[in-house]
XYZ file of C-alpha atoms in Angstrom:
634
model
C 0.000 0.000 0.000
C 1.330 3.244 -0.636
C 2.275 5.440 2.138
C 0.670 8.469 2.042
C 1.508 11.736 4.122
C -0.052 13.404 7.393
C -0.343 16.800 5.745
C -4.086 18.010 5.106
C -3.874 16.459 1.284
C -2.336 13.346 2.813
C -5.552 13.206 5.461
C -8.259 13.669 3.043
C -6.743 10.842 0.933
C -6.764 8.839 3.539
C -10.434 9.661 4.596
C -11.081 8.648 0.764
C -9.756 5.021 1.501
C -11.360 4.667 4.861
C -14.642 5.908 3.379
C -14.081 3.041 0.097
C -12.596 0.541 2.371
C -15.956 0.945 4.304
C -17.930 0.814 1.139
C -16.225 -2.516 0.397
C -16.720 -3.946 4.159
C -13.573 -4.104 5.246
C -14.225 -2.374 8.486
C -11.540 -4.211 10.415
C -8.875 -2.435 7.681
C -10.994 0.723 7.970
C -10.453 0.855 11.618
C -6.773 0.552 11.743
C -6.373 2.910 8.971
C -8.142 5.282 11.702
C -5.832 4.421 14.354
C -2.849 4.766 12.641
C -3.834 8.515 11.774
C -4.728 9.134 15.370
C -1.475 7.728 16.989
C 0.544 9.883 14.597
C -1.460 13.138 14.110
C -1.194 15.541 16.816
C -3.289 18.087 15.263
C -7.246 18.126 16.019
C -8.681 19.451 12.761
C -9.924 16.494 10.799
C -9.930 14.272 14.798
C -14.234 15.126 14.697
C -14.537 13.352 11.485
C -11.985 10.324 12.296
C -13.638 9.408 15.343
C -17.079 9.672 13.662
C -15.431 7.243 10.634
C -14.399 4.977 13.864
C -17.527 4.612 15.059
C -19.392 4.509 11.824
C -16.963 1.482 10.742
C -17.438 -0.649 14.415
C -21.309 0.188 13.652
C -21.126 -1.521 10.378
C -19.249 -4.564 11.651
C -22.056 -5.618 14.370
C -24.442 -4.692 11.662
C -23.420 -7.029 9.386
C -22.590 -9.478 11.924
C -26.067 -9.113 13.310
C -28.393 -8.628 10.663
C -26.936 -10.641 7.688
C -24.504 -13.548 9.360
C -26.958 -14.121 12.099
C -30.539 -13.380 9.613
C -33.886 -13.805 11.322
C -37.040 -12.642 9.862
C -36.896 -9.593 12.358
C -33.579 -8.494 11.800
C -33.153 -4.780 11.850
C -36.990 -4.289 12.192
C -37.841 -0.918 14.662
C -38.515 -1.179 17.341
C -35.135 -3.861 17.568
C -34.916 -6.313 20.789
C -32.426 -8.661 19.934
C -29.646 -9.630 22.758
C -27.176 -10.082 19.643
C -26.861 -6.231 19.518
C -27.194 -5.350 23.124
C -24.314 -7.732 24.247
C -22.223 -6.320 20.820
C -18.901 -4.738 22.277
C -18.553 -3.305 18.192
C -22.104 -1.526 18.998
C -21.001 -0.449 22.325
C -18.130 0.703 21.108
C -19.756 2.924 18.443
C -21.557 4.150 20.952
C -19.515 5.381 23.160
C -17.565 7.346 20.251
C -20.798 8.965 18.949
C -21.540 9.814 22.647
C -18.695 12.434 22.927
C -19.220 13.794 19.926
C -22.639 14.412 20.286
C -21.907 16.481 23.576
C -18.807 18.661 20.915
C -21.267 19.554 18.582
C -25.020 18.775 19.921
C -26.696 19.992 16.734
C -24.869 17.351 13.907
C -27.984 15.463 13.099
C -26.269 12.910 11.872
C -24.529 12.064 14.735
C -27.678 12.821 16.608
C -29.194 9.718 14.958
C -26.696 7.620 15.100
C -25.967 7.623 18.690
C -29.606 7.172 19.337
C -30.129 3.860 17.314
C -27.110 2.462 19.102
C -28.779 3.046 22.421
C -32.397 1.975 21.417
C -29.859 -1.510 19.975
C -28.227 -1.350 23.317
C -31.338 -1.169 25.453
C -30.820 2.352 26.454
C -33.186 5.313 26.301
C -33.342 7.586 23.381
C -34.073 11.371 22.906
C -37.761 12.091 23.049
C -37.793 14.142 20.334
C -37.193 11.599 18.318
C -38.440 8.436 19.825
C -41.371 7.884 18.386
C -39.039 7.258 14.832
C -37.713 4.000 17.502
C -41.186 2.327 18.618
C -40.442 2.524 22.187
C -44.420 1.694 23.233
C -45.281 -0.640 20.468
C -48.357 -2.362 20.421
C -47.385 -5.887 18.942
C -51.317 -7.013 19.034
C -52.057 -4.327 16.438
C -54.206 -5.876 13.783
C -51.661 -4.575 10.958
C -49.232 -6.283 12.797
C -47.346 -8.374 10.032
C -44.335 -11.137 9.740
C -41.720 -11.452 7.415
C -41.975 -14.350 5.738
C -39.257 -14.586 2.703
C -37.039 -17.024 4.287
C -39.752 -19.320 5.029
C -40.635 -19.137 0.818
C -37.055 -18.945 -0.122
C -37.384 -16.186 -1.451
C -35.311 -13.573 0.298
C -33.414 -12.900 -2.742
C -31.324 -9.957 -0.845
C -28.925 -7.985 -3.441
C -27.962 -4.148 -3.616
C -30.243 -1.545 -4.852
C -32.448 -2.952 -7.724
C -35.845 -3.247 -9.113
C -38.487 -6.008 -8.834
C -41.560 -7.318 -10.777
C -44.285 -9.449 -9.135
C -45.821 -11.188 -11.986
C -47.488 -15.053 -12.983
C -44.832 -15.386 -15.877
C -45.243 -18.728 -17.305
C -49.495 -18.543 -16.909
C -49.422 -21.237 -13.917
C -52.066 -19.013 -11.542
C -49.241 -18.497 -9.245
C -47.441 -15.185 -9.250
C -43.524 -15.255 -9.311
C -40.248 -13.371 -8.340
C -38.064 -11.153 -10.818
C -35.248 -8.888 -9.145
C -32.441 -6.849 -10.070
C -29.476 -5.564 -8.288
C -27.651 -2.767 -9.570
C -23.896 -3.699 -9.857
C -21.852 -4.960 -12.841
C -21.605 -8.417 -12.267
C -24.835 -9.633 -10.747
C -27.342 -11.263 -12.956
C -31.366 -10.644 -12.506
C -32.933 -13.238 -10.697
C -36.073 -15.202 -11.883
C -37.711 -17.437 -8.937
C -41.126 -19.470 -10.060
C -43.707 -20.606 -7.618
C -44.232 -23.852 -8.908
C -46.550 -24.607 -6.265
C -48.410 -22.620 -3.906
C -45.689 -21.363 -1.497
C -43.353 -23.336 -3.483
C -40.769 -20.960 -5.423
C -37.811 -22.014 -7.344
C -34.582 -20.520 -8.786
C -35.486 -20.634 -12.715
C -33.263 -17.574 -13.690
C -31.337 -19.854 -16.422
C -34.155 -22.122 -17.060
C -35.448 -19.195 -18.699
C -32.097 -17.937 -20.700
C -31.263 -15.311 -18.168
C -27.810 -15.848 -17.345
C -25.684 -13.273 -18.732
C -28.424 -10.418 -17.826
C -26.475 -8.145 -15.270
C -27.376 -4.967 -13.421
C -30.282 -3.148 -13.484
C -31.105 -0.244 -10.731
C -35.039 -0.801 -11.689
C -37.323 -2.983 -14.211
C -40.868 -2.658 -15.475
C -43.137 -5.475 -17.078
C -45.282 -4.867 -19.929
C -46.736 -7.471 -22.130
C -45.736 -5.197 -25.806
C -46.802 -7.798 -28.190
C -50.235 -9.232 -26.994
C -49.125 -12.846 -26.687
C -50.590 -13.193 -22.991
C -46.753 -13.610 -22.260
C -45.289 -10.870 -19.339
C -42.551 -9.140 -20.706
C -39.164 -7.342 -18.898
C -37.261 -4.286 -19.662
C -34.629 -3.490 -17.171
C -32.975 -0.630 -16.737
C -28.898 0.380 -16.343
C -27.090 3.414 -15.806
C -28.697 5.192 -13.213
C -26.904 7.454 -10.979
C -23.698 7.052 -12.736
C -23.284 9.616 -15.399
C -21.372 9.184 -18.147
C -20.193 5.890 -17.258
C -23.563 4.767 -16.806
C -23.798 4.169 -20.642
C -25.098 0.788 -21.122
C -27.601 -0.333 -22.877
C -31.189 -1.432 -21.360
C -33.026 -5.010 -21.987
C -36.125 -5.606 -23.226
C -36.653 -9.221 -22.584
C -39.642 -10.830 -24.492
C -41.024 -13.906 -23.050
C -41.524 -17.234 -24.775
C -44.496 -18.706 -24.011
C -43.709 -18.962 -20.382
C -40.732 -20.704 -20.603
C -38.430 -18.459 -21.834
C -36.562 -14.788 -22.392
C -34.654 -13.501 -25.476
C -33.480 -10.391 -25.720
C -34.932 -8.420 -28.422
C -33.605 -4.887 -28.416
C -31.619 -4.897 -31.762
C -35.194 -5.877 -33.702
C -37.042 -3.253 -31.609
C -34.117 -0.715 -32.539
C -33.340 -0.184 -28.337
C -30.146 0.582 -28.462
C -29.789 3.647 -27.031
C -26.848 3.927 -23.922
C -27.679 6.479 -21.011
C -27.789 6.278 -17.579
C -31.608 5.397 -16.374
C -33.812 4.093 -14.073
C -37.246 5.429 -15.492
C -39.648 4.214 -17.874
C -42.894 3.091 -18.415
C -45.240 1.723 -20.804
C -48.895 2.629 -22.110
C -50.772 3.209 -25.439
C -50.298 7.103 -25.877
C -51.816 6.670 -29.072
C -54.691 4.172 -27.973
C -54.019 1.395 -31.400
C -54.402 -1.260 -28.479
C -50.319 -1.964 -28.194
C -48.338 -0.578 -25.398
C -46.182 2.094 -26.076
C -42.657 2.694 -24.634
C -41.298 6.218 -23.068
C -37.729 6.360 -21.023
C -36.305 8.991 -19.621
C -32.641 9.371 -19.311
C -30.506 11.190 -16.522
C -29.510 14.277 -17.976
C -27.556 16.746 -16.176
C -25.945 19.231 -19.078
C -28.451 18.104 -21.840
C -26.431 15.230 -22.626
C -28.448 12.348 -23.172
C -32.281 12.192 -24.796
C -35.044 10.863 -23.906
C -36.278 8.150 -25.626
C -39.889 7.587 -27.355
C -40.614 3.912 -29.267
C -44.273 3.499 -30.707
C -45.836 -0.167 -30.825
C -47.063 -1.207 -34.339
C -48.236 -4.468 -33.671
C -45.910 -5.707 -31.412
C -42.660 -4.009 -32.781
C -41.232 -0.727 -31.505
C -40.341 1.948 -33.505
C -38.408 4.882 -32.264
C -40.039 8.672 -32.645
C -38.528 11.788 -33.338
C -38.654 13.895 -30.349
C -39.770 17.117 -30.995
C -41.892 15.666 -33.410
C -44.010 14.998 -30.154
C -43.194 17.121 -27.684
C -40.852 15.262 -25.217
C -37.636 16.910 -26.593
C -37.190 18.204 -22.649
C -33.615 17.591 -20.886
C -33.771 16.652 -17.181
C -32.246 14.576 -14.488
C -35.298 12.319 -14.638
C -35.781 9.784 -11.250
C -39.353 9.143 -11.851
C -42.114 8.601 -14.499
C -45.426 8.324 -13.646
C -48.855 8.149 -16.255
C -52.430 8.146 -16.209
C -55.164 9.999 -17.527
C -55.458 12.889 -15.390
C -59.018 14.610 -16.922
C -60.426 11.144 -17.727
C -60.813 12.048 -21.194
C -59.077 8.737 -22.873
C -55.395 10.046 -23.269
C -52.812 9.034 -21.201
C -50.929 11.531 -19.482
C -46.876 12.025 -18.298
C -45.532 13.172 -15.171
C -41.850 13.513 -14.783
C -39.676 13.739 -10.764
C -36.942 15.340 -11.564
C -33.907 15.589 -9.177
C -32.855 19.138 -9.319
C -34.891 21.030 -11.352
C -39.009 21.501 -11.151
C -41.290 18.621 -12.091
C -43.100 18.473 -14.998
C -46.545 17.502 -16.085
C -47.113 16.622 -20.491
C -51.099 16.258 -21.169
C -51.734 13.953 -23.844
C -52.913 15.710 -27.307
C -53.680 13.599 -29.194
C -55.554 14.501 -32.181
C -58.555 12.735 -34.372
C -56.557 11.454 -36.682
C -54.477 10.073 -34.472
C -51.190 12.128 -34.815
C -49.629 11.710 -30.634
C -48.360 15.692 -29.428
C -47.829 16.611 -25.760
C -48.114 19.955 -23.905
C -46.258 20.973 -20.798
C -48.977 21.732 -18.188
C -46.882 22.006 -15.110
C -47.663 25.596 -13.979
C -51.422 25.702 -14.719
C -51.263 22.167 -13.118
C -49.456 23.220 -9.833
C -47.321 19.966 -10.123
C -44.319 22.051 -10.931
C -43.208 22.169 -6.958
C -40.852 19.866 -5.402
C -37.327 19.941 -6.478
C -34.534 16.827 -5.748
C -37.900 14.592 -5.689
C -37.111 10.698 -6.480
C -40.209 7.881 -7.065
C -43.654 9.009 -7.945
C -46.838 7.718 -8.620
C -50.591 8.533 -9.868
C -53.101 6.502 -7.643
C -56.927 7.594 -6.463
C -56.530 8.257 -2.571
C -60.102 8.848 -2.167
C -62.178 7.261 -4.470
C -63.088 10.227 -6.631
C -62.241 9.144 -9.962
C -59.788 10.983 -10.571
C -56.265 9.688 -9.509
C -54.117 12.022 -7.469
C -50.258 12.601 -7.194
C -48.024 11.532 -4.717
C -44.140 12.937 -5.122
C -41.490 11.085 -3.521
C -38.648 13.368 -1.747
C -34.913 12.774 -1.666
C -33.507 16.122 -0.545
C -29.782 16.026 -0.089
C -29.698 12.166 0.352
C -28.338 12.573 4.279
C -30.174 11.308 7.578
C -29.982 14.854 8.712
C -33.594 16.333 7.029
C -34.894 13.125 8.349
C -33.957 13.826 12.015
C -35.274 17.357 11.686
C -38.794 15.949 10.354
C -38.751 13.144 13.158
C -37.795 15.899 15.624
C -40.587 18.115 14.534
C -38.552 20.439 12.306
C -39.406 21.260 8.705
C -36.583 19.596 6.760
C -34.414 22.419 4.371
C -34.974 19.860 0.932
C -36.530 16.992 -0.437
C -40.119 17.080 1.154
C -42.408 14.624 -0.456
C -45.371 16.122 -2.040
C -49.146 14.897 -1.932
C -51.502 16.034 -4.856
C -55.229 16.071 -5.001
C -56.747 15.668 -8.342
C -59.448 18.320 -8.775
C -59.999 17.299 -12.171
C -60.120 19.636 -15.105
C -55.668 19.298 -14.995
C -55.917 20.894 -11.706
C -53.979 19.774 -8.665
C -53.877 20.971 -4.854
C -51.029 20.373 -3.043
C -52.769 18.765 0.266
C -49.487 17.273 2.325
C -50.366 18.571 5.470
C -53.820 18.276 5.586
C -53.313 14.308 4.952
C -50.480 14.504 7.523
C -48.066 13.302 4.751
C -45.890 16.050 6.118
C -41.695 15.785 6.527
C -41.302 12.681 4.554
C -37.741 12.273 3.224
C -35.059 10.012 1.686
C -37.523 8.337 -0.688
C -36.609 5.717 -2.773
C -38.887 3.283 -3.174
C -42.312 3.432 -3.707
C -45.662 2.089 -3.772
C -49.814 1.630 -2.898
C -51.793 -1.127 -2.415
C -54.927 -1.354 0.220
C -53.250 -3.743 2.193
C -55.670 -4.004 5.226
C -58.693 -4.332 2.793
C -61.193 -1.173 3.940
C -61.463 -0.362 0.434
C -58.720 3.095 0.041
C -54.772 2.510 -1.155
C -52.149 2.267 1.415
C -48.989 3.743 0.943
C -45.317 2.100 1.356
C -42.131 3.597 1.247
C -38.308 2.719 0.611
C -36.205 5.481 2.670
C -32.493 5.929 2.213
C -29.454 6.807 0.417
C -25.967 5.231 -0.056
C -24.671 7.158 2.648
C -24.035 4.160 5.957
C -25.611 6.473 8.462
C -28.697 6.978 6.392
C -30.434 4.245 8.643
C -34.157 5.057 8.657
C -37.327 3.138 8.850
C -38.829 1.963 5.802
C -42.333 3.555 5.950
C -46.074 2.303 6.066
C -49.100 5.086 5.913
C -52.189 3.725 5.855
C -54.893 5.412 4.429
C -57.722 6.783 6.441
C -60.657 6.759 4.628
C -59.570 8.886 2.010
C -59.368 11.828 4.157
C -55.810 11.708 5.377
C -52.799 9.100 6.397
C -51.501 7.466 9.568
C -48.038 6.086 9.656
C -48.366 2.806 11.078
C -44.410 1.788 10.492
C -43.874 0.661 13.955
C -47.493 -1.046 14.795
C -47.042 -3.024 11.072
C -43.536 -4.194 12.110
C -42.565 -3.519 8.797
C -39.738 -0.394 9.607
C -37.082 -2.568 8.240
C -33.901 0.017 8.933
C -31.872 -2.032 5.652
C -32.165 0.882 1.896
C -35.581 0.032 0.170
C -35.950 -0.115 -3.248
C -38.647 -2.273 -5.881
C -41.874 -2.641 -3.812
C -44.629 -4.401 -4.753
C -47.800 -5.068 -3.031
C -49.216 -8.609 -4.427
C -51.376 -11.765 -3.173
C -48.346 -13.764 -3.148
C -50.488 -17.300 -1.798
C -54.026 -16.326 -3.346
C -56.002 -15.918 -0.382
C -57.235 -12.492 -1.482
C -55.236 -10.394 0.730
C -52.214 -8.449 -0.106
C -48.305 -8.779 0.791
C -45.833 -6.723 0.239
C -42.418 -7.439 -0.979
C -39.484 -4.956 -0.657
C -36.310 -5.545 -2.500
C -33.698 -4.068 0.283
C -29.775 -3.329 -0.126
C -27.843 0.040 -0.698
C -25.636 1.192 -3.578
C -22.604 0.306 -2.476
C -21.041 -3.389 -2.558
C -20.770 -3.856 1.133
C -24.068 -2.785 1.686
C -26.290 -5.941 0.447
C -29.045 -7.344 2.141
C -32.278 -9.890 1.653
C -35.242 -8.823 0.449
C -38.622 -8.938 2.695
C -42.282 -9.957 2.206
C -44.521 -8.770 4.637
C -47.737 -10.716 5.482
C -50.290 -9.285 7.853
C -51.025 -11.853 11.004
C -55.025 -10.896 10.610
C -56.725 -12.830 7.596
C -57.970 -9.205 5.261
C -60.256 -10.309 2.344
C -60.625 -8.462 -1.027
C -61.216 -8.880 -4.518
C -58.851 -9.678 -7.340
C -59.909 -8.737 -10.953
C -57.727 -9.595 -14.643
C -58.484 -7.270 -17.418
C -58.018 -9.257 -20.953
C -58.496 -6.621 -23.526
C -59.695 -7.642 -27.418
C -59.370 -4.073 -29.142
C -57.235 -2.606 -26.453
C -53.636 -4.391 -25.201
C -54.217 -7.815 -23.975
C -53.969 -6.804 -20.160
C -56.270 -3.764 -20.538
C -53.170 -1.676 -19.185
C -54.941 2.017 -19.476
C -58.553 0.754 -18.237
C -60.208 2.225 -15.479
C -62.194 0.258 -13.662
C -65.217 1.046 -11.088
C -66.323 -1.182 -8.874
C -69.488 -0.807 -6.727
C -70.355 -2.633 -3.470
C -74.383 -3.278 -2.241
C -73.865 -0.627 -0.070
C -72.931 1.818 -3.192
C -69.614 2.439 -1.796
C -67.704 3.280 -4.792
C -63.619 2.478 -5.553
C -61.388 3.192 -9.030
C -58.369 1.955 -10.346
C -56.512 2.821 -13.050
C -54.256 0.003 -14.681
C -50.800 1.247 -15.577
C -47.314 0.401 -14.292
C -47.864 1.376 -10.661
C -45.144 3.745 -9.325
C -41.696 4.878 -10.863
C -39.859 2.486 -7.912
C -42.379 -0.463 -7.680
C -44.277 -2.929 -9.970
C -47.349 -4.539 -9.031
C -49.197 -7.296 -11.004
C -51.629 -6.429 -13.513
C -54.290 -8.328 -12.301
C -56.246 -5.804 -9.682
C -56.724 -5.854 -5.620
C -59.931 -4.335 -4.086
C -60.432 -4.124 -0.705
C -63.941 -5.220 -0.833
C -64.738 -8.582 0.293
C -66.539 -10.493 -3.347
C -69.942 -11.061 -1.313
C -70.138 -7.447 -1.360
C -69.754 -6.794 -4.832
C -72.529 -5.385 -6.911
C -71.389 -3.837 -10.191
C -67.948 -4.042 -12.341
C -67.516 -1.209 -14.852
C -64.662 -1.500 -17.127
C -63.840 1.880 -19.289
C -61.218 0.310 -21.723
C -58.891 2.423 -23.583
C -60.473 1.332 -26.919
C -63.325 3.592 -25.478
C -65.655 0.094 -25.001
C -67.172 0.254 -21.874
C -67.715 -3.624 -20.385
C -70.848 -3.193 -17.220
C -71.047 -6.471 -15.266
C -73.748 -7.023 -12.333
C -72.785 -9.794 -9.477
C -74.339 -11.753 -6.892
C -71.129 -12.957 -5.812
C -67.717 -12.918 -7.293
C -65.510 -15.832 -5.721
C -61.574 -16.299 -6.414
C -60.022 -14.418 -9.069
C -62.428 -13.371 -12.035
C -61.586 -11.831 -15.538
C -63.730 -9.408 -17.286
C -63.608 -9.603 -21.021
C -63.462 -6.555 -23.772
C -66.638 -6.693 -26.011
């Protein structure tokens, strides 16, 4: 190793290799690096930020010897009661460290929080400010109290930051596994369930060795086979060396992928993570838009029309997407419920942006920037997004994932109380008309930061979506709670991360919410792991501990695409309680399955009203609706 000097360059190098020695977990190394400098450096001016490195490195070596060599299905779940941790002399040791330090400079938030998740590990009290972040009274009866039950499936897949699609690939009835992790070298994963509760590793089965990377995925079927199809996604965060070229993976007949970018012309290579597919130009095959990180109006977006099941690539400006952005999120739907599908785009570091769909009679696809006369514009360094109906309008609202500066300290400020500086999430109510009213605070959606994952599903069944989110950022002392808010009757949120058990401290990414063993109720499954490579961990699926009962309906379109992607359905209970969904990819950070979860239990259905994008409208009246049921275009 090369000996490097004790002058204020020599330091900062050395910082460097601590901090990448620490990215590579080799804390051990990192530590004596630290020591070293100590025993030999007499002056105090970069001490503050060795000792924190110190303490940050011991941290991460009971971390990893606690929650990944010693796994359970609760590991690193708030509120955390393990005696691995509190008899941990690394964790003590850390916390002793960020003790001192806390008392030298009492406002460093980041500090702040990480002396006060070693004490709630160690047993000890934490600040009140902030305790409620730690689930120090948790009710553990709490009927959305849920387990983790991916080990016991086999499929805790567990990777670094990375996509994943909940889907029934090969048509069995069952759904299956696909994940992505971000890096160079590791492959996608494909697990079946051949069986209920019965999942397999099928990832070369199904020609998929040799597919690496991918920070995020989407499914789509594009050519109307009945066949779920992949596209994953590479590049994203990493600039100009984030080059490479995306996948669009068609499948073959269930028992297959090939790659078929070259005949689809998808060839493009930019740094992504965002896309997502609809028919802009309703001809009943799903269209394909990505956006591309852009930071000096270096890399295009990209635009591919679907004539019958092959993409062609469209001009631009010919269409109105000819916009430059750092693009971390892509969300559609038809915002005035006139037909048309709709864009929004999250950008990270300049304003959001809203394109209405403009399409005219004959056809010819044009979109207009709305943003302003929206009021969508707001929320700079946002990540994930999605378009979902919070209340049961009809008209589906916004919610904006914030990132801010990607450090733990906005989130102690918001936990604390505190408005956070950047990189406040953003909920939208649809008003309809291409109006939309910022309404965070009065749905008590207020403070949330660090998003990176995303998603909604009504996962206790009372008939309004539920939101989950993925917090963190590659920083290691960006240890917050995943998040659960569960949706009051349309009228606000309550975040019920502790009560669900679900505040799994480990970077969230992909999240779907699915009905993994088809007992109409919904799990969710979070793909966990941060960027860098000594940062993996498994993946999670969360199943409440109270039987919920809903109802599952399949779109199969004639006219429109084969899995009605676009439709809106309405579905009315006896009591002329009234819910809508509209079927598109659902969130810029999470996938779930095309076929759609009410939370009504069947016995209480009514009516079905299916508004396809063809413009037929299918109207079904039921007794009783029992297991999963398909409504058919005519």
């Amino acid at each position: 190793m090369v000996k490097l000097s004790n002058d204020d360059t020599g330091i900062k190098l050395r910082l460097r290799l601590i901090d990448e020695l620490m990215r590579d977990n080799q804390n051990i190394d990192a530590i004596s690096e630290i020591d070293n400098i100590l025993s030999s450096f007499t002056s105090n001016k970069f001490k503050y930020q060795l000792l924190h490195y110190k303490a940050l490195a011991y941290f991460r070596k009971a971390e990893r010897m606690c929650c990944v060599e010693n796994f359970n299905s609760k590991s690193c779940i708030l509120p955390v009661n393990e005696e691995s941790f509190k008899k941990n002399i690394d964790i003590k040791k850390a916390n002793v460290i960020w003790g001192k330090l806390i008392k030298e400079k009492p406002w460093d938030y980041q500090v702040k929080w990480m002396f006060n998740l070693t004490n709630h590990l160690l047993g000890k009290n934490v600040d009140r400010k902030i305790e409620k972040a730690f689930g120090v009274n948790i009710n553990k009866s709490h009927p959305i109290a849920m387990d983790n039950i991916a080990n016991e499936l086999g499929i805790d897949l567990g990777g670094l930051a990375g996509g994943v699609i909940v889907e029934d690939f090969d048509n069995n009835g069952l759904l299956d596994v696909f994940r992505t992790s971000w890096y160079f070298d590791h492959n996608c994963r494909l697990y079946l369930q051949i069986k209920p509760n019965e999942f397999v590793d099928s990832t070369s089965q199904f020609g998929l060795a040799g597919e690496l990377g991918g920070l995020n995925c989407v499914q789509a079927d594009y050519n109307n086979d009945g066949f779920i199809d992949i596209l994953i996604l590479r590049g994203g965060w990493l600039g100009n060396i984030g080059k490479i070229s995306n996948s669009l993976l068609k499948n073959i007949n269930g028992k297959s992928f090939v790659n078929v970018n070259v005949e689809n012309n998808i060839i493009t290579e930019a740094p992504t993570h965002s896309a997502v597919w609809a028919d802009f130009d309703n001809n009943g095959f799903l269209d394909l838009f990505i956006s591309n990180e852009s930071q000096e109006n270096n890399y295009d977006n990209e635009f591919y029309l679907n004539y019958a099941g092959r993409l062609k690539k469209v001009k631009l400006d010919n269409i109105g997407l000819s916009f430059h952005t750092f693009t971390k999120g892509i969300s559609v739907t038809d915002i005035d419920n006139d037909g048309d599908v709709d864009i929004f785009i999250s950008s990270f570091g300049s304003d959001n942006q809203l394109y209405e769909n403009k399409i005219n009679e004959k056809g010819i696809l044009h979109f207009e920037n709305i943003s302003n006369s929206a009021g969508v514009n707001k929320g700079k360094y946002s990540f994930s997004c999605m378009f979902f109906d919070y209340n049961n309008d009809g008209f589906d609202d916004l919610f904006v994932g914030g990132f801010g500066d990607s450090s733990v300290n906005e989130a102690v400020r918001a936990y604390s109380g505190l408005t956070p500086r950047t990189g406040s999430s953003i909920m939208y109510k649809n008003l309809g008309g291409g109006k939309f009213k910022d309404i965070t605070k009065d749905t008590g959606l207020s403070g949330i930061v660090n998003v990176m994952g995303l998603n909604h599903g009504d996962i206790n069944s009372d008939g309004y979506e539920d939101i989950y989110i993925g917090t963190g950022s590659p920083s290691f002392s960006n240890l917050i709670p995943n998040r659960l808010f569960l949706n009051s009757n349309g009228k606000s949120f309550e975040e019920m991360t502790i009560e669900s058990q679900t505040g799994s401290l480990q970077k969230g990414h992909g999240i779907t919410f699915a009905d993994f063993d088809n007992d109409n109720d919904l799990e969710m499954f979070v793909a966990l792991g941060g960027w860098y490579t000594g940062d993996s961990f498994k993946d999670f699926l969360f199943k409440a501990k109270k039987d919920f009962s809903g109802t599952k309906i399949k779109l199969q379109g004639s006219k429109s695409n084969r899995f009605g992607v676009g439709a809106k359905v309405e579905l009315i209970t006896k009591s002329n309680f009234k819910l809508y969904k509209q079927l598109f990819n659902s969130s810029s950070f999470g996938n779930n399955p095309f076929t759609l979860f009410f939370g009504v239990n069947n016995s209480d259905v009514e009516k079905i009203n299916v508004f396809w994008p063809s413009g037929i409208v299918t109207r079904l009246n039921f007794e009783n609706i029992e297991g999963n049921f398909t409504v058919y275009e005519n």
